[in-house]
Amino acid sequence: STGAVQCCNSTQDSQNLSTQVTGILGLLGVVVGDLTALVGVTCSPITAIGVGGNSCSSQAVCCSNNTFNGVVALGCTPVNLSL
């Protein structure tokens, strides 16, 4: 575990970002650089796995940098919530 579990509307490979995500990162002043993990977009925290109402119909990920108020999350790894 590298951080809190997040539910992101989408995730993208940090080495192959869309122009939209690159633009968002630029506005936030984020330099991806050598990051090799996924970048999560439009993320919200999942507070209690397995409790009703806290499901994720998009991509559940665990991210090492969630400091951008849910706009983006960096260093993400997919999480399987069905375990």
PDB file of N, CA, C and O in Angstrom:
ATOM      1  N   SER A   1       0.833  -1.185   0.000  1.00  0.00           N
ATOM      2  CA  SER A   1       0.000   0.000   0.000  1.00  0.00           C
ATOM      3  C   SER A   1       0.876   1.246   0.000  1.00  0.00           C
ATOM      4  O   SER A   1       1.746   1.397   0.851  1.00  0.00           O
ATOM      5  N   THR A   2       0.616   2.152  -0.936  1.00  0.00           N
ATOM      6  CA  THR A   2       1.394   3.384  -1.015  1.00  0.00           C
ATOM      7  C   THR A   2       0.576   4.603  -0.641  1.00  0.00           C
ATOM      8  O   THR A   2       1.100   5.693  -0.597  1.00  0.00           O
ATOM      9  N   GLY A   3      -0.700   4.452  -0.379  1.00  0.00           N
ATOM     10  CA  GLY A   3      -1.541   5.589  -0.036  1.00  0.00           C
ATOM     11  C   GLY A   3      -2.977   5.158   0.075  1.00  0.00           C
ATOM     12  O   GLY A   3      -3.292   3.969   0.054  1.00  0.00           O
ATOM     13  N   ALA A   4      -3.855   6.131   0.203  1.00  0.00           N
ATOM     14  CA  ALA A   4      -5.280   5.847   0.331  1.00  0.00           C
ATOM     15  C   ALA A   4      -5.846   5.324  -0.989  1.00  0.00           C
ATOM     16  O   ALA A   4      -5.381   5.694  -2.065  1.00  0.00           O
ATOM     17  N   VAL A   5      -6.848   4.468  -0.895  1.00  0.00           N
ATOM     18  CA  VAL A   5      -7.505   3.947  -2.097  1.00  0.00           C
ATOM     19  C   VAL A   5      -8.408   5.037  -2.659  1.00  0.00           C
ATOM     20  O   VAL A   5      -9.162   5.683  -1.927  1.00  0.00           O
ATOM     21  N   GLN A   6      -8.293   5.263  -3.947  1.00  0.00           N
ATOM     22  CA  GLN A   6      -9.054   6.281  -4.663  1.00  0.00           C
ATOM     23  C   GLN A   6      -9.902   5.629  -5.751  1.00  0.00           C
ATOM     24  O   GLN A   6      -9.533   4.588  -6.277  1.00  0.00           O
ATOM     25  N   CYS A   7     -11.001   6.261  -6.103  1.00  0.00           N
ATOM     26  CA  CYS A   7     -11.803   5.849  -7.251  1.00  0.00           C
ATOM     27  C   CYS A   7     -11.643   6.951  -8.298  1.00  0.00           C
ATOM     28  O   CYS A   7     -12.053   8.088  -8.071  1.00  0.00           O
ATOM     29  N   CYS A   8     -11.016   6.614  -9.416  1.00  0.00           N
ATOM     30  CA  CYS A   8     -10.737   7.605 -10.460  1.00  0.00           C
ATOM     31  C   CYS A   8     -11.597   7.335 -11.690  1.00  0.00           C
ATOM     32  O   CYS A   8     -11.793   6.188 -12.079  1.00  0.00           O
ATOM     33  N   ASN A   9     -12.081   8.415 -12.302  1.00  0.00           N
ATOM     34  CA  ASN A   9     -12.868   8.265 -13.529  1.00  0.00           C
ATOM     35  C   ASN A   9     -12.056   7.635 -14.636  1.00  0.00           C
ATOM     36  O   ASN A   9     -12.596   6.931 -15.476  1.00  0.00           O
ATOM     37  N   SER A  10     -10.745   7.897 -14.656  1.00  0.00           N
ATOM     38  CA  SER A  10      -9.879   7.261 -15.643  1.00  0.00           C
ATOM     39  C   SER A  10      -8.457   7.243 -15.112  1.00  0.00           C
ATOM     40  O   SER A  10      -8.115   7.989 -14.203  1.00  0.00           O
ATOM     41  N   THR A  11      -7.655   6.364 -15.681  1.00  0.00           N
ATOM     42  CA  THR A  11      -6.228   6.324 -15.391  1.00  0.00           C
ATOM     43  C   THR A  11      -5.480   6.273 -16.717  1.00  0.00           C
ATOM     44  O   THR A  11      -5.997   5.746 -17.702  1.00  0.00           O
ATOM     45  N   GLN A  12      -4.289   6.855 -16.733  1.00  0.00           N
ATOM     46  CA  GLN A  12      -3.479   6.856 -17.942  1.00  0.00           C
ATOM     47  C   GLN A  12      -2.034   6.566 -17.589  1.00  0.00           C
ATOM     48  O   GLN A  12      -1.564   6.951 -16.522  1.00  0.00           O
ATOM     49  N   ASP A  13      -1.348   5.911 -18.498  1.00  0.00           N
ATOM     50  CA  ASP A  13       0.077   5.650 -18.352  1.00  0.00           C
ATOM     51  C   ASP A  13       0.801   6.994 -18.362  1.00  0.00           C
ATOM     52  O   ASP A  13       0.584   7.821 -19.248  1.00  0.00           O
ATOM     53  N   SER A  14       1.658   7.232 -17.371  1.00  0.00           N
ATOM     54  CA  SER A  14       2.336   8.525 -17.255  1.00  0.00           C
ATOM     55  C   SER A  14       3.258   8.823 -18.433  1.00  0.00           C
ATOM     56  O   SER A  14       3.615   9.977 -18.669  1.00  0.00           O
ATOM     57  N   GLN A  15       3.653   7.807 -19.181  1.00  0.00           N
ATOM     58  CA  GLN A  15       4.533   8.023 -20.333  1.00  0.00           C
ATOM     59  C   GLN A  15       3.745   8.218 -21.633  1.00  0.00           C
ATOM     60  O   GLN A  15       4.333   8.444 -22.682  1.00  0.00           O
ATOM     61  N   ASN A  16       2.404   8.119 -21.570  1.00  0.00           N
ATOM     62  CA  ASN A  16       1.575   8.238 -22.773  1.00  0.00           C
ATOM     63  C   ASN A  16       0.288   8.987 -22.428  1.00  0.00           C
ATOM     64  O   ASN A  16      -0.808   8.481 -22.623  1.00  0.00           O
ATOM     65  N   LEU A  17       0.417  10.212 -21.904  1.00  0.00           N
ATOM     66  CA  LEU A  17      -0.735  10.983 -21.451  1.00  0.00           C
ATOM     67  C   LEU A  17      -1.439  11.683 -22.603  1.00  0.00           C
ATOM     68  O   LEU A  17      -0.805  12.119 -23.560  1.00  0.00           O
ATOM     69  N   SER A  18      -2.759  11.808 -22.471  1.00  0.00           N
ATOM     70  CA  SER A  18      -3.526  12.557 -23.467  1.00  0.00           C
ATOM     71  C   SER A  18      -3.189  14.040 -23.333  1.00  0.00           C
ATOM     72  O   SER A  18      -2.687  14.500 -22.307  1.00  0.00           O
ATOM     73  N   THR A  19      -3.503  14.805 -24.370  1.00  0.00           N
ATOM     74  CA  THR A  19      -3.233  16.247 -24.332  1.00  0.00           C
ATOM     75  C   THR A  19      -4.075  16.922 -23.253  1.00  0.00           C
ATOM     76  O   THR A  19      -3.635  17.904 -22.645  1.00  0.00           O
ATOM     77  N   GLN A  20      -5.269  16.394 -22.986  1.00  0.00           N
ATOM     78  CA  GLN A  20      -6.127  16.965 -21.946  1.00  0.00           C
ATOM     79  C   GLN A  20      -5.470  16.811 -20.569  1.00  0.00           C
ATOM     80  O   GLN A  20      -5.400  17.768 -19.804  1.00  0.00           O
ATOM     81  N   VAL A  21      -4.961  15.633 -20.263  1.00  0.00           N
ATOM     82  CA  VAL A  21      -4.323  15.400 -18.970  1.00  0.00           C
ATOM     83  C   VAL A  21      -3.012  16.171 -18.881  1.00  0.00           C
ATOM     84  O   VAL A  21      -2.699  16.757 -17.837  1.00  0.00           O
ATOM     85  N   THR A  22      -2.264  16.224 -19.966  1.00  0.00           N
ATOM     86  CA  THR A  22      -1.031  17.007 -19.983  1.00  0.00           C
ATOM     87  C   THR A  22      -1.334  18.477 -19.692  1.00  0.00           C
ATOM     88  O   THR A  22      -0.610  19.136 -18.942  1.00  0.00           O
ATOM     89  N   GLY A  23      -2.434  18.984 -20.246  1.00  0.00           N
ATOM     90  CA  GLY A  23      -2.842  20.365 -19.992  1.00  0.00           C
ATOM     91  C   GLY A  23      -3.214  20.599 -18.534  1.00  0.00           C
ATOM     92  O   GLY A  23      -2.836  21.623 -17.947  1.00  0.00           O
ATOM     93  N   ILE A  24      -3.945  19.660 -17.944  1.00  0.00           N
ATOM     94  CA  ILE A  24      -4.321  19.771 -16.531  1.00  0.00           C
ATOM     95  C   ILE A  24      -3.070  19.778 -15.659  1.00  0.00           C
ATOM     96  O   ILE A  24      -2.938  20.611 -14.753  1.00  0.00           O
ATOM     97  N   LEU A  25      -2.138  18.858 -15.938  1.00  0.00           N
ATOM     98  CA  LEU A  25      -0.902  18.800 -15.160  1.00  0.00           C
ATOM     99  C   LEU A  25      -0.112  20.095 -15.307  1.00  0.00           C
ATOM    100  O   LEU A  25       0.466  20.595 -14.341  1.00  0.00           O
ATOM    101  N   GLY A  26      -0.103  20.675 -16.512  1.00  0.00           N
ATOM    102  CA  GLY A  26       0.590  21.932 -16.742  1.00  0.00           C
ATOM    103  C   GLY A  26      -0.018  23.071 -15.936  1.00  0.00           C
ATOM    104  O   GLY A  26       0.701  23.878 -15.339  1.00  0.00           O
ATOM    105  N   LEU A  27      -1.356  23.136 -15.893  1.00  0.00           N
ATOM    106  CA  LEU A  27      -2.028  24.180 -15.115  1.00  0.00           C
ATOM    107  C   LEU A  27      -1.731  24.049 -13.626  1.00  0.00           C
ATOM    108  O   LEU A  27      -1.652  25.049 -12.901  1.00  0.00           O
ATOM    109  N   LEU A  28      -1.574  22.805 -13.159  1.00  0.00           N
ATOM    110  CA  LEU A  28      -1.267  22.562 -11.749  1.00  0.00           C
ATOM    111  C   LEU A  28       0.218  22.696 -11.440  1.00  0.00           C
ATOM    112  O   LEU A  28       0.621  22.639 -10.282  1.00  0.00           O
ATOM    113  N   GLY A  29       1.040  22.841 -12.480  1.00  0.00           N
ATOM    114  CA  GLY A  29       2.476  22.946 -12.282  1.00  0.00           C
ATOM    115  C   GLY A  29       3.132  21.629 -11.941  1.00  0.00           C
ATOM    116  O   GLY A  29       4.182  21.586 -11.309  1.00  0.00           O
ATOM    117  N   VAL A  30       2.520  20.518 -12.375  1.00  0.00           N
ATOM    118  CA  VAL A  30       3.034  19.183 -12.075  1.00  0.00           C
ATOM    119  C   VAL A  30       3.946  18.723 -13.202  1.00  0.00           C
ATOM    120  O   VAL A  30       3.557  18.737 -14.362  1.00  0.00           O
ATOM    121  N   VAL A  31       5.141  18.317 -12.847  1.00  0.00           N
ATOM    122  CA  VAL A  31       6.080  17.748 -13.806  1.00  0.00           C
ATOM    123  C   VAL A  31       6.123  16.247 -13.566  1.00  0.00           C
ATOM    124  O   VAL A  31       6.501  15.795 -12.486  1.00  0.00           O
ATOM    125  N   VAL A  32       5.686  15.465 -14.550  1.00  0.00           N
ATOM    126  CA  VAL A  32       5.630  14.016 -14.396  1.00  0.00           C
ATOM    127  C   VAL A  32       7.029  13.426 -14.421  1.00  0.00           C
ATOM    128  O   VAL A  32       7.352  12.538 -13.635  1.00  0.00           O
ATOM    129  N   GLY A  33       7.882  13.909 -15.302  1.00  0.00           N
ATOM    130  CA  GLY A  33       9.277  13.470 -15.346  1.00  0.00           C
ATOM    131  C   GLY A  33       9.447  11.984 -15.494  1.00  0.00           C
ATOM    132  O   GLY A  33       8.951  11.380 -16.441  1.00  0.00           O
ATOM    133  N   ASP A  34      10.131  11.363 -14.536  1.00  0.00           N
ATOM    134  CA  ASP A  34      10.455   9.937 -14.598  1.00  0.00           C
ATOM    135  C   ASP A  34       9.388   9.037 -13.992  1.00  0.00           C
ATOM    136  O   ASP A  34       9.626   7.846 -13.798  1.00  0.00           O
ATOM    137  N   LEU A  35       8.220   9.579 -13.654  1.00  0.00           N
ATOM    138  CA  LEU A  35       7.160   8.770 -13.078  1.00  0.00           C
ATOM    139  C   LEU A  35       6.764   7.665 -14.047  1.00  0.00           C
ATOM    140  O   LEU A  35       6.548   7.911 -15.228  1.00  0.00           O
ATOM    141  N   THR A  36       6.717   6.438 -13.576  1.00  0.00           N
ATOM    142  CA  THR A  36       6.371   5.315 -14.452  1.00  0.00           C
ATOM    143  C   THR A  36       5.024   4.695 -14.101  1.00  0.00           C
ATOM    144  O   THR A  36       4.556   3.820 -14.814  1.00  0.00           O
ATOM    145  N   ALA A  37       4.399   5.127 -13.026  1.00  0.00           N
ATOM    146  CA  ALA A  37       3.108   4.565 -12.625  1.00  0.00           C
ATOM    147  C   ALA A  37       1.979   5.292 -13.342  1.00  0.00           C
ATOM    148  O   ALA A  37       2.206   6.207 -14.140  1.00  0.00           O
ATOM    149  N   LEU A  38       0.754   4.893 -13.038  1.00  0.00           N
ATOM    150  CA  LEU A  38      -0.417   5.505 -13.651  1.00  0.00           C
ATOM    151  C   LEU A  38      -0.720   6.869 -13.051  1.00  0.00           C
ATOM    152  O   LEU A  38      -0.366   7.154 -11.905  1.00  0.00           O
ATOM    153  N   VAL A  39      -1.406   7.691 -13.834  1.00  0.00           N
ATOM    154  CA  VAL A  39      -1.925   8.968 -13.370  1.00  0.00           C
ATOM    155  C   VAL A  39      -3.440   8.824 -13.333  1.00  0.00           C
ATOM    156  O   VAL A  39      -4.065   8.466 -14.327  1.00  0.00           O
ATOM    157  N   GLY A  40      -4.038   9.062 -12.161  1.00  0.00           N
ATOM    158  CA  GLY A  40      -5.492   8.995 -12.015  1.00  0.00           C
ATOM    159  C   GLY A  40      -6.088  10.368 -12.266  1.00  0.00           C
ATOM    160  O   GLY A  40      -5.518  11.381 -11.879  1.00  0.00           O
ATOM    161  N   VAL A  41      -7.252  10.399 -12.920  1.00  0.00           N
ATOM    162  CA  VAL A  41      -7.918  11.657 -13.247  1.00  0.00           C
ATOM    163  C   VAL A  41      -9.309  11.668 -12.625  1.00  0.00           C
ATOM    164  O   VAL A  41     -10.044  10.687 -12.719  1.00  0.00           O
ATOM    165  N   THR A  42      -9.665  12.779 -12.019  1.00  0.00           N
ATOM    166  CA  THR A  42     -10.940  12.991 -11.334  1.00  0.00           C
ATOM    167  C   THR A  42     -11.165  11.870 -10.315  1.00  0.00           C
ATOM    168  O   THR A  42     -11.993  10.986 -10.515  1.00  0.00           O
ATOM    169  N   CYS A  43     -10.437  11.937  -9.230  1.00  0.00           N
ATOM    170  CA  CYS A  43     -10.439  10.892  -8.214  1.00  0.00           C
ATOM    171  C   CYS A  43     -11.146  11.342  -6.940  1.00  0.00           C
ATOM    172  O   CYS A  43     -11.122  12.518  -6.587  1.00  0.00           O
ATOM    173  N   SER A  44     -11.741  10.380  -6.258  1.00  0.00           N
ATOM    174  CA  SER A  44     -12.327  10.635  -4.946  1.00  0.00           C
ATOM    175  C   SER A  44     -11.948   9.475  -4.035  1.00  0.00           C
ATOM    176  O   SER A  44     -11.789   8.343  -4.487  1.00  0.00           O
ATOM    177  N   PRO A  45     -11.804   9.752  -2.744  1.00  0.00           N
ATOM    178  CA  PRO A  45     -11.376   8.689  -1.818  1.00  0.00           C
ATOM    179  C   PRO A  45     -12.460   7.644  -1.595  1.00  0.00           C
ATOM    180  O   PRO A  45     -13.650   7.939  -1.648  1.00  0.00           O
ATOM    181  N   ILE A  46     -12.018   6.431  -1.374  1.00  0.00           N
ATOM    182  CA  ILE A  46     -12.908   5.341  -0.955  1.00  0.00           C
ATOM    183  C   ILE A  46     -12.569   5.104   0.510  1.00  0.00           C
ATOM    184  O   ILE A  46     -11.456   4.686   0.826  1.00  0.00           O
ATOM    185  N   THR A  47     -13.500   5.402   1.401  1.00  0.00           N
ATOM    186  CA  THR A  47     -13.171   5.405   2.823  1.00  0.00           C
ATOM    187  C   THR A  47     -13.294   4.047   3.493  1.00  0.00           C
ATOM    188  O   THR A  47     -12.569   3.761   4.425  1.00  0.00           O
ATOM    189  N   ALA A  48     -14.218   3.192   3.050  1.00  0.00           N
ATOM    190  CA  ALA A  48     -14.397   1.896   3.711  1.00  0.00           C
ATOM    191  C   ALA A  48     -14.727   0.843   2.677  1.00  0.00           C
ATOM    192  O   ALA A  48     -15.830   0.801   2.148  1.00  0.00           O
ATOM    193  N   ILE A  49     -13.774   0.006   2.371  1.00  0.00           N
ATOM    194  CA  ILE A  49     -13.981  -1.050   1.380  1.00  0.00           C
ATOM    195  C   ILE A  49     -14.901  -2.105   1.971  1.00  0.00           C
ATOM    196  O   ILE A  49     -14.732  -2.535   3.101  1.00  0.00           O
ATOM    197  N   GLY A  50     -15.900  -2.515   1.192  1.00  0.00           N
ATOM    198  CA  GLY A  50     -16.816  -3.555   1.624  1.00  0.00           C
ATOM    199  C   GLY A  50     -18.036  -3.040   2.356  1.00  0.00           C
ATOM    200  O   GLY A  50     -18.906  -3.796   2.721  1.00  0.00           O
ATOM    201  N   VAL A  51     -18.138  -1.728   2.580  1.00  0.00           N
ATOM    202  CA  VAL A  51     -19.288  -1.142   3.242  1.00  0.00           C
ATOM    203  C   VAL A  51     -20.194  -0.551   2.178  1.00  0.00           C
ATOM    204  O   VAL A  51     -19.723   0.126   1.271  1.00  0.00           O
ATOM    205  N   GLY A  52     -21.491  -0.796   2.272  1.00  0.00           N
ATOM    206  CA  GLY A  52     -22.441  -0.319   1.284  1.00  0.00           C
ATOM    207  C   GLY A  52     -22.295   1.160   0.994  1.00  0.00           C
ATOM    208  O   GLY A  52     -22.077   1.966   1.892  1.00  0.00           O
ATOM    209  N   GLY A  53     -22.370   1.554  -0.273  1.00  0.00           N
ATOM    210  CA  GLY A  53     -22.279   2.941  -0.671  1.00  0.00           C
ATOM    211  C   GLY A  53     -20.872   3.403  -1.002  1.00  0.00           C
ATOM    212  O   GLY A  53     -20.678   4.529  -1.420  1.00  0.00           O
ATOM    213  N   ASN A  54     -19.882   2.568  -0.791  1.00  0.00           N
ATOM    214  CA  ASN A  54     -18.505   2.949  -1.092  1.00  0.00           C
ATOM    215  C   ASN A  54     -17.934   2.091  -2.204  1.00  0.00           C
ATOM    216  O   ASN A  54     -16.832   1.591  -2.121  1.00  0.00           O
ATOM    217  N   SER A  55     -18.702   1.915  -3.262  1.00  0.00           N
ATOM    218  CA  SER A  55     -18.214   1.125  -4.381  1.00  0.00           C
ATOM    219  C   SER A  55     -17.579   2.050  -5.415  1.00  0.00           C
ATOM    220  O   SER A  55     -17.761   3.250  -5.383  1.00  0.00           O
ATOM    221  N   CYS A  56     -16.859   1.448  -6.320  1.00  0.00           N
ATOM    222  CA  CYS A  56     -16.204   2.216  -7.378  1.00  0.00           C
ATOM    223  C   CYS A  56     -16.532   1.547  -8.697  1.00  0.00           C
ATOM    224  O   CYS A  56     -16.104   0.425  -8.947  1.00  0.00           O
ATOM    225  N   SER A  57     -17.292   2.237  -9.540  1.00  0.00           N
ATOM    226  CA  SER A  57     -17.646   1.662 -10.835  1.00  0.00           C
ATOM    227  C   SER A  57     -16.613   2.007 -11.899  1.00  0.00           C
ATOM    228  O   SER A  57     -16.697   1.515 -13.014  1.00  0.00           O
ATOM    229  N   SER A  58     -15.647   2.847 -11.571  1.00  0.00           N
ATOM    230  CA  SER A  58     -14.562   3.184 -12.496  1.00  0.00           C
ATOM    231  C   SER A  58     -13.316   2.427 -12.080  1.00  0.00           C
ATOM    232  O   SER A  58     -13.401   1.265 -11.738  1.00  0.00           O
ATOM    233  N   GLN A  59     -12.163   3.074 -12.041  1.00  0.00           N
ATOM    234  CA  GLN A  59     -10.900   2.414 -11.703  1.00  0.00           C
ATOM    235  C   GLN A  59     -10.506   2.712 -10.262  1.00  0.00           C
ATOM    236  O   GLN A  59     -10.284   3.865  -9.906  1.00  0.00           O
ATOM    237  N   ALA A  60     -10.442   1.662  -9.442  1.00  0.00           N
ATOM    238  CA  ALA A  60      -9.956   1.811  -8.074  1.00  0.00           C
ATOM    239  C   ALA A  60      -8.438   1.699  -8.098  1.00  0.00           C
ATOM    240  O   ALA A  60      -7.880   0.783  -8.702  1.00  0.00           O
ATOM    241  N   VAL A  61      -7.770   2.661  -7.477  1.00  0.00           N
ATOM    242  CA  VAL A  61      -6.319   2.704  -7.473  1.00  0.00           C
ATOM    243  C   VAL A  61      -5.809   3.140  -6.103  1.00  0.00           C
ATOM    244  O   VAL A  61      -6.519   3.770  -5.329  1.00  0.00           O
ATOM    245  N   CYS A  62      -4.574   2.799  -5.834  1.00  0.00           N
ATOM    246  CA  CYS A  62      -3.870   3.267  -4.653  1.00  0.00           C
ATOM    247  C   CYS A  62      -2.745   4.156  -5.165  1.00  0.00           C
ATOM    248  O   CYS A  62      -1.936   3.721  -5.986  1.00  0.00           O
ATOM    249  N   CYS A  63      -2.710   5.421  -4.715  1.00  0.00           N
ATOM    250  CA  CYS A  63      -1.770   6.395  -5.279  1.00  0.00           C
ATOM    251  C   CYS A  63      -0.828   6.938  -4.215  1.00  0.00           C
ATOM    252  O   CYS A  63      -1.214   7.107  -3.067  1.00  0.00           O
ATOM    253  N   SER A  64       0.388   7.244  -4.633  1.00  0.00           N
ATOM    254  CA  SER A  64       1.384   7.763  -3.698  1.00  0.00           C
ATOM    255  C   SER A  64       1.303   9.279  -3.534  1.00  0.00           C
ATOM    256  O   SER A  64       1.832   9.822  -2.582  1.00  0.00           O
ATOM    257  N   ASN A  65       0.620   9.995  -4.446  1.00  0.00           N
ATOM    258  CA  ASN A  65       0.523  11.450  -4.354  1.00  0.00           C
ATOM    259  C   ASN A  65      -0.894  11.887  -4.706  1.00  0.00           C
ATOM    260  O   ASN A  65      -1.273  11.935  -5.870  1.00  0.00           O
ATOM    261  N   ASN A  66      -1.678  12.220  -3.673  1.00  0.00           N
ATOM    262  CA  ASN A  66      -3.069  12.645  -3.854  1.00  0.00           C
ATOM    263  C   ASN A  66      -3.261  14.102  -3.453  1.00  0.00           C
ATOM    264  O   ASN A  66      -4.307  14.484  -2.962  1.00  0.00           O
ATOM    265  N   THR A  67      -2.278  14.944  -3.652  1.00  0.00           N
ATOM    266  CA  THR A  67      -2.312  16.301  -3.125  1.00  0.00           C
ATOM    267  C   THR A  67      -2.983  17.318  -4.041  1.00  0.00           C
ATOM    268  O   THR A  67      -2.916  18.506  -3.774  1.00  0.00           O
ATOM    269  N   PHE A  68      -3.653  16.870  -5.082  1.00  0.00           N
ATOM    270  CA  PHE A  68      -4.233  17.809  -6.039  1.00  0.00           C
ATOM    271  C   PHE A  68      -5.757  17.834  -5.970  1.00  0.00           C
ATOM    272  O   PHE A  68      -6.439  18.029  -6.971  1.00  0.00           O
ATOM    273  N   ASN A  69      -6.320  17.634  -4.777  1.00  0.00           N
ATOM    274  CA  ASN A  69      -7.762  17.733  -4.510  1.00  0.00           C
ATOM    275  C   ASN A  69      -8.637  16.927  -5.467  1.00  0.00           C
ATOM    276  O   ASN A  69      -9.707  17.368  -5.857  1.00  0.00           O
ATOM    277  N   GLY A  70      -8.189  15.754  -5.863  1.00  0.00           N
ATOM    278  CA  GLY A  70      -8.993  14.874  -6.701  1.00  0.00           C
ATOM    279  C   GLY A  70      -8.915  15.144  -8.187  1.00  0.00           C
ATOM    280  O   GLY A  70      -9.428  14.361  -8.972  1.00  0.00           O
ATOM    281  N   VAL A  71      -8.292  16.244  -8.579  1.00  0.00           N
ATOM    282  CA  VAL A  71      -8.180  16.543 -10.013  1.00  0.00           C
ATOM    283  C   VAL A  71      -7.311  15.482 -10.672  1.00  0.00           C
ATOM    284  O   VAL A  71      -7.690  14.886 -11.675  1.00  0.00           O
ATOM    285  N   VAL A  72      -6.145  15.238 -10.102  1.00  0.00           N
ATOM    286  CA  VAL A  72      -5.259  14.165 -10.547  1.00  0.00           C
ATOM    287  C   VAL A  72      -4.623  13.523  -9.323  1.00  0.00           C
ATOM    288  O   VAL A  72      -4.525  14.141  -8.263  1.00  0.00           O
ATOM    289  N   ALA A  73      -4.211  12.285  -9.474  1.00  0.00           N
ATOM    290  CA  ALA A  73      -3.449  11.564  -8.450  1.00  0.00           C
ATOM    291  C   ALA A  73      -2.278  10.896  -9.168  1.00  0.00           C
ATOM    292  O   ALA A  73      -2.457  10.344 -10.252  1.00  0.00           O
ATOM    293  N   LEU A  74      -1.107  10.977  -8.576  1.00  0.00           N
ATOM    294  CA  LEU A  74       0.096  10.466  -9.223  1.00  0.00           C
ATOM    295  C   LEU A  74       0.595   9.185  -8.561  1.00  0.00           C
ATOM    296  O   LEU A  74       0.338   8.954  -7.380  1.00  0.00           O
ATOM    297  N   GLY A  75       1.310   8.390  -9.322  1.00  0.00           N
ATOM    298  CA  GLY A  75       1.913   7.172  -8.785  1.00  0.00           C
ATOM    299  C   GLY A  75       0.877   6.133  -8.406  1.00  0.00           C
ATOM    300  O   GLY A  75       0.961   5.523  -7.337  1.00  0.00           O
ATOM    301  N   CYS A  76      -0.091   5.897  -9.262  1.00  0.00           N
ATOM    302  CA  CYS A  76      -1.216   5.004  -8.939  1.00  0.00           C
ATOM    303  C   CYS A  76      -0.973   3.562  -9.392  1.00  0.00           C
ATOM    304  O   CYS A  76      -0.361   3.321 -10.424  1.00  0.00           O
ATOM    305  N   THR A  77      -1.503   2.645  -8.596  1.00  0.00           N
ATOM    306  CA  THR A  77      -1.478   1.219  -8.897  1.00  0.00           C
ATOM    307  C   THR A  77      -2.900   0.694  -8.778  1.00  0.00           C
ATOM    308  O   THR A  77      -3.583   1.006  -7.794  1.00  0.00           O
ATOM    309  N   PRO A  78      -3.374  -0.089  -9.748  1.00  0.00           N
ATOM    310  CA  PRO A  78      -4.744  -0.631  -9.669  1.00  0.00           C
ATOM    311  C   PRO A  78      -4.954  -1.484  -8.421  1.00  0.00           C
ATOM    312  O   PRO A  78      -4.051  -2.160  -7.946  1.00  0.00           O
ATOM    313  N   VAL A  79      -6.192  -1.423  -7.881  1.00  0.00           N
ATOM    314  CA  VAL A  79      -6.579  -2.190  -6.696  1.00  0.00           C
ATOM    315  C   VAL A  79      -7.812  -3.003  -7.056  1.00  0.00           C
ATOM    316  O   VAL A  79      -8.743  -2.489  -7.677  1.00  0.00           O
ATOM    317  N   ASN A  80      -7.838  -4.249  -6.622  1.00  0.00           N
ATOM    318  CA  ASN A  80      -9.007  -5.112  -6.836  1.00  0.00           C
ATOM    319  C   ASN A  80      -9.887  -5.041  -5.593  1.00  0.00           C
ATOM    320  O   ASN A  80      -9.537  -5.564  -4.541  1.00  0.00           O
ATOM    321  N   LEU A  81     -11.046  -4.388  -5.700  1.00  0.00           N
ATOM    322  CA  LEU A  81     -11.943  -4.219  -4.562  1.00  0.00           C
ATOM    323  C   LEU A  81     -12.777  -5.457  -4.253  1.00  0.00           C
ATOM    324  O   LEU A  81     -13.437  -5.510  -3.228  1.00  0.00           O
ATOM    325  N   SER A  82     -12.754  -6.442  -5.106  1.00  0.00           N
ATOM    326  CA  SER A  82     -13.594  -7.625  -4.894  1.00  0.00           C
ATOM    327  C   SER A  82     -12.919  -8.674  -4.013  1.00  0.00           C
ATOM    328  O   SER A  82     -13.451  -9.746  -3.820  1.00  0.00           O
ATOM    329  N   LEU A  83     -11.738  -8.387  -3.481  1.00  0.00           N
ATOM    330  CA  LEU A  83     -11.044  -9.329  -2.610  1.00  0.00           C
ATOM    331  C   LEU A  83     -11.677  -9.380  -1.251  1.00  0.00           C
ATOM    332  O   LEU A  83     -12.190  -8.483  -0.738  1.00  0.00           O
TER     333      LEU A  83
END
